[in-house]
Short mmCIF file of N, CA and C in Angstrom, two decimals:
data_model
loop_
_atom_site.label_atom_id
_atom_site.label_comp_id
_atom_site.label_asym_id
_atom_site.label_seq_id
_atom_site.Cartn_x
_atom_site.Cartn_y
_atom_site.Cartn_z
N GLN A 1 108.89 86.47 -109.72
CA GLN A 1 110.32 86.43 -109.95
C GLN A 1 111.04 87.02 -108.75
N ILE A 2 112.17 86.41 -108.39
CA ILE A 2 113.01 86.95 -107.33
C ILE A 2 114.41 87.19 -107.88
N ILE A 3 115.07 88.18 -107.32
CA ILE A 3 116.43 88.50 -107.70
C ILE A 3 117.26 88.57 -106.42
N LEU A 4 118.42 87.93 -106.43
CA LEU A 4 119.37 88.01 -105.33
C LEU A 4 120.60 88.74 -105.83
N ILE A 5 120.96 89.85 -105.17
CA ILE A 5 122.13 90.60 -105.59
C ILE A 5 122.97 90.99 -104.38
N PRO A 6 124.27 91.00 -104.50
CA PRO A 6 125.05 90.42 -105.60
C PRO A 6 125.08 88.90 -105.48
N ASN A 7 125.31 88.26 -106.57
CA ASN A 7 125.44 86.81 -106.58
C ASN A 7 126.58 86.47 -107.53
N PRO A 8 127.75 86.12 -107.01
CA PRO A 8 128.05 85.65 -105.66
C PRO A 8 128.08 86.78 -104.63
N ALA A 9 127.84 86.40 -103.38
CA ALA A 9 127.80 87.34 -102.27
C ALA A 9 128.96 87.08 -101.33
N LYS A 10 129.42 88.15 -100.69
CA LYS A 10 130.47 87.99 -99.69
C LYS A 10 129.89 88.32 -98.31
N ASP A 11 129.55 89.57 -98.10
CA ASP A 11 128.97 90.00 -96.82
C ASP A 11 127.53 90.46 -96.99
N ASN A 12 127.23 91.06 -98.12
CA ASN A 12 125.92 91.66 -98.35
C ASN A 12 125.12 90.84 -99.35
N LEU A 13 123.83 90.71 -99.08
CA LEU A 13 122.92 90.03 -100.00
C LEU A 13 121.55 90.66 -99.86
N ARG A 14 120.96 91.02 -101.00
CA ARG A 14 119.61 91.59 -101.00
C ARG A 14 118.70 90.74 -101.86
N LEU A 15 117.47 90.61 -101.39
CA LEU A 15 116.42 89.91 -102.12
C LEU A 15 115.46 90.96 -102.65
N ILE A 16 115.18 90.90 -103.94
CA ILE A 16 114.21 91.80 -104.56
C ILE A 16 113.12 90.94 -105.19
N MET A 17 111.88 91.23 -104.84
CA MET A 17 110.76 90.49 -105.44
C MET A 17 109.54 91.39 -105.53
N ASN A 18 108.69 91.09 -106.50
CA ASN A 18 107.46 91.83 -106.69
C ASN A 18 106.29 91.04 -106.13
N ALA A 19 105.33 91.77 -105.59
CA ALA A 19 104.11 91.14 -105.07
C ALA A 19 102.90 91.80 -105.73
N ASP A 20 101.94 90.98 -106.12
CA ASP A 20 100.72 91.50 -106.74
C ASP A 20 99.80 92.17 -105.73
N SER A 21 99.90 91.75 -104.48
CA SER A 21 99.06 92.32 -103.42
C SER A 21 99.78 92.12 -102.09
N PRO A 22 99.37 92.85 -101.06
CA PRO A 22 100.00 92.66 -99.75
C PRO A 22 99.80 91.23 -99.26
N SER A 23 100.85 90.65 -98.71
CA SER A 23 100.76 89.27 -98.22
C SER A 23 101.93 88.98 -97.29
N THR A 24 101.88 87.81 -96.69
CA THR A 24 103.02 87.34 -95.90
C THR A 24 103.75 86.27 -96.70
N ALA A 25 105.01 86.09 -96.40
CA ALA A 25 105.81 85.06 -97.06
C ALA A 25 106.74 84.46 -96.03
N GLU A 26 107.15 83.24 -96.30
CA GLU A 26 108.13 82.57 -95.45
C GLU A 26 109.39 82.34 -96.27
N ILE A 27 110.52 82.79 -95.74
CA ILE A 27 111.80 82.60 -96.40
C ILE A 27 112.57 81.52 -95.66
N SER A 28 113.07 80.54 -96.40
CA SER A 28 113.91 79.49 -95.82
C SER A 28 115.23 79.48 -96.58
N ILE A 29 116.33 79.47 -95.83
CA ILE A 29 117.66 79.41 -96.40
C ILE A 29 118.26 78.05 -96.06
N TYR A 30 118.74 77.35 -97.09
CA TYR A 30 119.32 76.03 -96.90
C TYR A 30 120.80 76.04 -97.27
N THR A 31 121.60 75.32 -96.50
CA THR A 31 123.02 75.20 -96.80
C THR A 31 123.20 74.30 -98.01
N GLN A 32 124.45 74.22 -98.45
CA GLN A 32 124.73 73.39 -99.63
C GLN A 32 124.49 71.90 -99.37
N THR A 33 124.39 71.51 -98.10
CA THR A 33 124.10 70.11 -97.77
C THR A 33 122.62 69.89 -97.45
N GLY A 34 121.79 70.93 -97.64
CA GLY A 34 120.36 70.79 -97.44
C GLY A 34 119.86 71.03 -96.04
N ILE A 35 120.73 71.52 -95.16
CA ILE A 35 120.33 71.81 -93.78
C ILE A 35 119.72 73.20 -93.71
N LEU A 36 118.61 73.32 -93.01
CA LEU A 36 117.95 74.62 -92.84
C LEU A 36 118.84 75.52 -91.99
N ALA A 37 119.27 76.65 -92.55
CA ALA A 37 120.13 77.59 -91.83
C ALA A 37 119.32 78.69 -91.16
N GLU A 38 118.24 79.10 -91.80
CA GLU A 38 117.42 80.16 -91.23
C GLU A 38 116.04 80.14 -91.87
N ARG A 39 115.05 80.51 -91.07
CA ARG A 39 113.68 80.65 -91.56
C ARG A 39 113.11 81.90 -90.92
N ARG A 40 112.43 82.69 -91.73
CA ARG A 40 111.78 83.89 -91.18
C ARG A 40 110.55 84.24 -92.00
N LYS A 41 109.62 84.91 -91.34
CA LYS A 41 108.42 85.40 -92.02
C LYS A 41 108.64 86.87 -92.36
N ILE A 42 108.15 87.25 -93.53
CA ILE A 42 108.23 88.65 -93.95
C ILE A 42 106.85 89.09 -94.43
N TYR A 43 106.68 90.38 -94.47
CA TYR A 43 105.44 90.98 -94.96
C TYR A 43 105.75 91.72 -96.25
N LEU A 44 105.01 91.40 -97.29
CA LEU A 44 105.21 92.00 -98.60
C LEU A 44 104.14 93.05 -98.87
N THR A 45 104.57 94.13 -99.48
CA THR A 45 103.63 95.16 -99.92
C THR A 45 103.42 95.00 -101.42
N THR A 46 102.38 95.61 -101.95
CA THR A 46 102.14 95.57 -103.38
C THR A 46 103.29 96.25 -104.11
N GLY A 47 103.79 95.62 -105.16
CA GLY A 47 104.90 96.18 -105.92
C GLY A 47 106.23 95.57 -105.51
N GLN A 48 107.30 96.33 -105.73
CA GLN A 48 108.65 95.82 -105.46
C GLN A 48 108.97 95.85 -103.97
N ASN A 49 109.52 94.76 -103.49
CA ASN A 49 109.96 94.62 -102.11
C ASN A 49 111.44 94.28 -102.10
N THR A 50 112.19 94.92 -101.21
CA THR A 50 113.62 94.66 -101.06
C THR A 50 113.90 94.27 -99.62
N LEU A 51 114.60 93.17 -99.43
CA LEU A 51 114.92 92.68 -98.10
C LEU A 51 116.43 92.49 -97.98
N ASP A 52 117.00 93.03 -96.92
CA ASP A 52 118.43 92.89 -96.66
C ASP A 52 118.68 91.55 -95.96
N LEU A 53 119.45 90.68 -96.59
CA LEU A 53 119.76 89.37 -96.03
C LEU A 53 121.22 89.26 -95.61
N SER A 54 121.87 90.39 -95.38
CA SER A 54 123.30 90.39 -95.07
C SER A 54 123.63 89.58 -93.83
N GLY A 55 122.79 89.62 -92.82
CA GLY A 55 123.04 88.86 -91.60
C GLY A 55 123.11 87.37 -91.86
N ILE A 56 122.39 86.90 -92.85
CA ILE A 56 122.38 85.48 -93.17
C ILE A 56 123.71 85.07 -93.79
N CYS A 57 124.29 85.92 -94.63
CA CYS A 57 125.58 85.59 -95.27
C CYS A 57 126.66 85.34 -94.23
N ASN A 58 126.63 86.09 -93.14
CA ASN A 58 127.64 85.93 -92.11
C ASN A 58 127.56 84.57 -91.43
N LYS A 59 126.40 83.93 -91.46
CA LYS A 59 126.21 82.63 -90.82
C LYS A 59 126.56 81.46 -91.73
N LEU A 60 126.70 81.71 -93.02
CA LEU A 60 126.90 80.64 -93.99
C LEU A 60 128.37 80.48 -94.36
N GLN A 61 128.77 79.26 -94.64
CA GLN A 61 130.12 79.00 -95.14
C GLN A 61 130.15 79.25 -96.64
N SER A 62 131.34 79.32 -97.19
CA SER A 62 131.49 79.47 -98.63
C SER A 62 130.84 78.29 -99.34
N GLY A 63 130.21 78.58 -100.47
CA GLY A 63 129.59 77.53 -101.27
C GLY A 63 128.21 77.94 -101.74
N TYR A 64 127.55 77.03 -102.45
CA TYR A 64 126.21 77.28 -102.97
C TYR A 64 125.16 77.01 -101.90
N HIS A 65 124.17 77.86 -101.85
CA HIS A 65 123.06 77.74 -100.91
C HIS A 65 121.77 78.00 -101.67
N SER A 66 120.65 77.65 -101.07
CA SER A 66 119.34 77.83 -101.71
C SER A 66 118.44 78.67 -100.84
N ILE A 67 117.62 79.47 -101.50
CA ILE A 67 116.59 80.23 -100.80
C ILE A 67 115.25 79.77 -101.36
N LEU A 68 114.31 79.53 -100.48
CA LEU A 68 112.96 79.10 -100.85
C LEU A 68 111.99 80.10 -100.24
N ILE A 69 111.13 80.67 -101.06
CA ILE A 69 110.16 81.66 -100.59
C ILE A 69 108.77 81.15 -100.90
N ARG A 70 107.96 81.04 -99.86
CA ARG A 70 106.57 80.59 -100.00
C ARG A 70 105.65 81.77 -99.70
N THR A 71 104.83 82.13 -100.68
CA THR A 71 103.80 83.14 -100.46
C THR A 71 102.46 82.41 -100.38
N ASP A 72 101.39 83.16 -100.31
CA ASP A 72 100.06 82.54 -100.23
C ASP A 72 99.75 81.66 -101.43
N ASN A 73 100.26 82.04 -102.61
CA ASN A 73 99.87 81.28 -103.80
C ASN A 73 101.04 80.89 -104.71
N LYS A 74 102.29 81.17 -104.30
CA LYS A 74 103.44 80.85 -105.15
C LYS A 74 104.61 80.37 -104.30
N VAL A 75 105.49 79.62 -104.96
CA VAL A 75 106.74 79.20 -104.33
C VAL A 75 107.88 79.59 -105.28
N TYR A 76 108.87 80.26 -104.74
CA TYR A 76 110.03 80.69 -105.51
C TYR A 76 111.27 79.99 -104.95
N SER A 77 112.20 79.70 -105.83
CA SER A 77 113.44 79.05 -105.41
C SER A 77 114.59 79.62 -106.22
N GLU A 78 115.71 79.84 -105.55
CA GLU A 78 116.88 80.39 -106.24
C GLU A 78 118.13 79.92 -105.50
N LYS A 79 119.21 79.71 -106.25
CA LYS A 79 120.50 79.38 -105.64
C LYS A 79 121.37 80.62 -105.61
N PHE A 80 122.25 80.67 -104.62
CA PHE A 80 123.21 81.77 -104.55
C PHE A 80 124.52 81.24 -104.00
N LEU A 81 125.59 81.95 -104.33
CA LEU A 81 126.93 81.54 -103.94
C LEU A 81 127.47 82.51 -102.91
N VAL A 82 128.01 81.97 -101.82
CA VAL A 82 128.67 82.77 -100.80
C VAL A 82 130.16 82.51 -100.92
N ILE A 83 130.94 83.59 -101.00
CA ILE A 83 132.39 83.51 -101.06
C ILE A 83 132.94 84.27 -99.87
N LYS A 84 133.72 83.62 -99.04
CA LYS A 84 134.31 84.27 -97.85
C LYS A 84 135.73 84.68 -98.13
#
């Protein structure tokens, strides 16, 4: 499970997710038209992980966007709203 807070977001956005074991993950952010806005690799530790995505909000226009997270054995997807 992943949580994006706050949603809707203005300037700040945090991703919270749990990992069963240490692993790497790839985060992809897509605009409301399906264009890839950003992709980055992250390293997850066992337990709760929090990632600051505030820099990404500044690059996005107002509207709905999608985040896709691929780990070694799972894929997570969530929508979020950016309001400027």
